[in-house]
Every structure is written in structure tokens, then in C-alpha cells.
Amino acid sequence: MLEVNIKKKLPGFDLEVAFSADSGIMAMLGPSGSGKTMTLQCVAGLTQVDEGYINLNGEVLLDTSRKIDIRPQVRRVGFVFQNYALFPHLTVRDNIAYGIRHLEKAESDGIITRLMENMHIASLGHRFPSQLSAGQQQRVALARAIAPEPRVLLLDEPFSALDAVVKESLEIELLSLQQFYKGIIILVTHNFAEGYRMSSKMAIYESGRIAQCGDKGKIVGSPANLTVAGLMGFKNLLVGTVSQIIGQDLYLEVPGLSLFKIRLPEQMQLAVGMRLTLGIRSEFVRVSAAAEENSLPGVVSGVINEVASTRCFFSAGTNLQYTFEAFLPPPADASLKVGSRLNFCFPPEHLVVVGQAGETAQTGSLAG
């Protein structure tokens, strides 16, 4: 178990985060400059913390109140940097050996050979980093980080420089890595889909703070605020006032549109007259029959044909003042073209409360 509660102050930026991570992969997601990489550097001991503590499996790595600050070299924390940071003058084999050079040669050779086989780079041992592709360099960096058997493996946007095919292959390998690496893995990414695929737990960063942390399914099902909702892909927003609560059904009146029904969220204190923002992911919006619940008439304003779906923008409202987005499955309806008048449905089971009074939002699509 990794437990972190730290503060770090810089000119124009304050980092103040607290979280815990257990075995498996935890993804840190958030915009650039929100503090994700700095958090990794603090955990690794590469950046000095102003206040707080870091505890790893019962061992105190940092406690500023007790003046404890274990050196990076003995924390047993592996770090894969965004640019891989391989030693250019060393071969692949020597790069991997660097962190275990204190071991007997026979032992280190066995570790290196096993890792190179697991990472599918067994034939590249004699090459230098300049002779490797980006994907091969990434595999070497992972092998080098794992060789000393770290208790925590920190990955700072490891897939950002890779093409789609190599990225997919390495994602699968990273997931498979857990078969022989039993430590804690923390993955920093900007990409929600990547973070969701790779992890079981997520921490969502916002301006040096963690806005929400926990099981990925719970975060997607109940975003803590509009920032989290945006990162989770809730592009379509409905801002209105609670007009009725009947049993477990809540009705939101959105100006210029109509009433939208959702199931009353558990453990959320809501009342008639409250201002709420609902969100729905674009893939859950669909073309519907006029009489269907939560349906509204719209005019198609844009169509983008993608490989696995059709991205459709449509305008709705009394004066067509709102724009929404839908990802519709193929084959696209022949009537789906700019200017078409269709009915679109926002299914109640996919509408989620993403903001309450005090948060500023506007009805429509964040992508529109």
C-alpha cells in the first residue's frame, strides 16, 4: 500500500494531494500542468516536498514532521520518464543492467535475460538506443525500471510518443506485466480512454489538487464536478431546475427544451427548485421516435463519418440555440445529413448529475 499526503509550493503553483494506491494500476488523469508529473517526482524523491508524508508498505519514505526523507536510491521506486531517458552510450543490455550492477554477474544476467524475453526485446541486447524505434526504447525503459524489483513503478505518459499500433501493443504488454510484477503501478496520462482501459482506480487532477479519486466505474458514474465530468467524456450538458421529484424519478426543466427525467441519485440531497447540471456521453445519445421519453427534435448541423461510428452534431431548443453531439453506430441512416430534422433521445439511465448550484455551466456540447 502506498499512502501519500504532500504539499509543494512553487511560484504560481501549489501542489496539495492525498491518495492511496494498492497493487494493480492506478491512473492519474488531468490537464497539463495540474501536478501529475510533480506528484510522481515527489514519490520518487526527485523533488523535495515542503510538507507531508509518504508511506510505502509500512515503511516511512518521507515525514517532514519527523525530518525523515529517504534518498531516491534506496526507496525502491522505479520511474519510466516520458522521454525514456535511456543512457545513449550503453547497449540495451547494459541499460537494463544499470540498476542491478551491484549483484553478482550470474544473478544479474539471469534477471536481464528474463526481462528481455518478457518484454520481447531478446534480440536487441547489443543495440544502442539510437538504433531502436520508439516502441523498442519504451520496452527497454520498462525493463530497466523493473530490473531492481521496485515496490512502486511510476510511468509518466509512457505511450505519448507512440503510434496507435505500437501503443496498443504496449498497453497489452503493460497489462500482462502484472503477471510477473506484483508491485504498485501508477500511470500518468492525458487520455481518458487510455487511463480507463489500463487501470482499476483513477485520480483526477485539477490545478494541483485531486478533484476525485477512487474506483474508475464510480467516478464515471458519479463525477464530483464539471471538470471531472469533462475529462470523463460527458460532453453534452443540460442545465436546468428540478421541477418535480416523484418517487425515485427526478425531472429537470431545461429552458428552451423540455423536461428530462433521471433516476434520483443515491446519497445525493436534491430538492425541487435546485439548479442542476446533467451530463451524458455522446455515444449514449441516439436517434429516437418522437414519443420516446427524454426525446427532443433537432436539426443536424454537422456529420463526420469515422471508422466505427458517425459523429453527428445537432441543434435543438426553441431557437435552435443549443448544439449537442452524438456518436451513432454504423450504418448511418440515409436521412442523417446536414439540415435533416430528427428526434434525439437522452436515455434516463445514461444521464448523470455532473454539477450543482455554484458551478457555472451552459446547456449544449463541450465539443460544439
mmCIF file of N, CA and C in Angstrom, residues 125 193 215 338:
data_model
loop_
_atom_site.group_PDB
_atom_site.id
_atom_site.type_symbol
_atom_site.label_atom_id
_atom_site.label_comp_id
_atom_site.label_asym_id
_atom_site.label_seq_id
_atom_site.Cartn_x
_atom_site.Cartn_y
_atom_site.Cartn_z
ATOM 1 N N GLY A 125 19.789 -6.932 -27.523
ATOM 2 C CA GLY A 125 20.707 -6.656 -26.420
ATOM 3 C C GLY A 125 21.956 -5.894 -26.793
ATOM 4 N N ALA A 193 -9.600 7.538 -22.211
ATOM 5 C CA ALA A 193 -9.826 6.172 -22.680
ATOM 6 C C ALA A 193 -8.656 5.270 -22.307
ATOM 7 N N ASP A 215 -12.507 4.147 -7.411
ATOM 8 C CA ASP A 215 -12.815 3.161 -8.442
ATOM 9 C C ASP A 215 -13.251 3.871 -9.728
ATOM 10 N N VAL A 338 -26.713 17.058 -43.117
ATOM 11 C CA VAL A 338 -26.895 18.426 -42.642
ATOM 12 C C VAL A 338 -28.249 18.962 -43.101
#
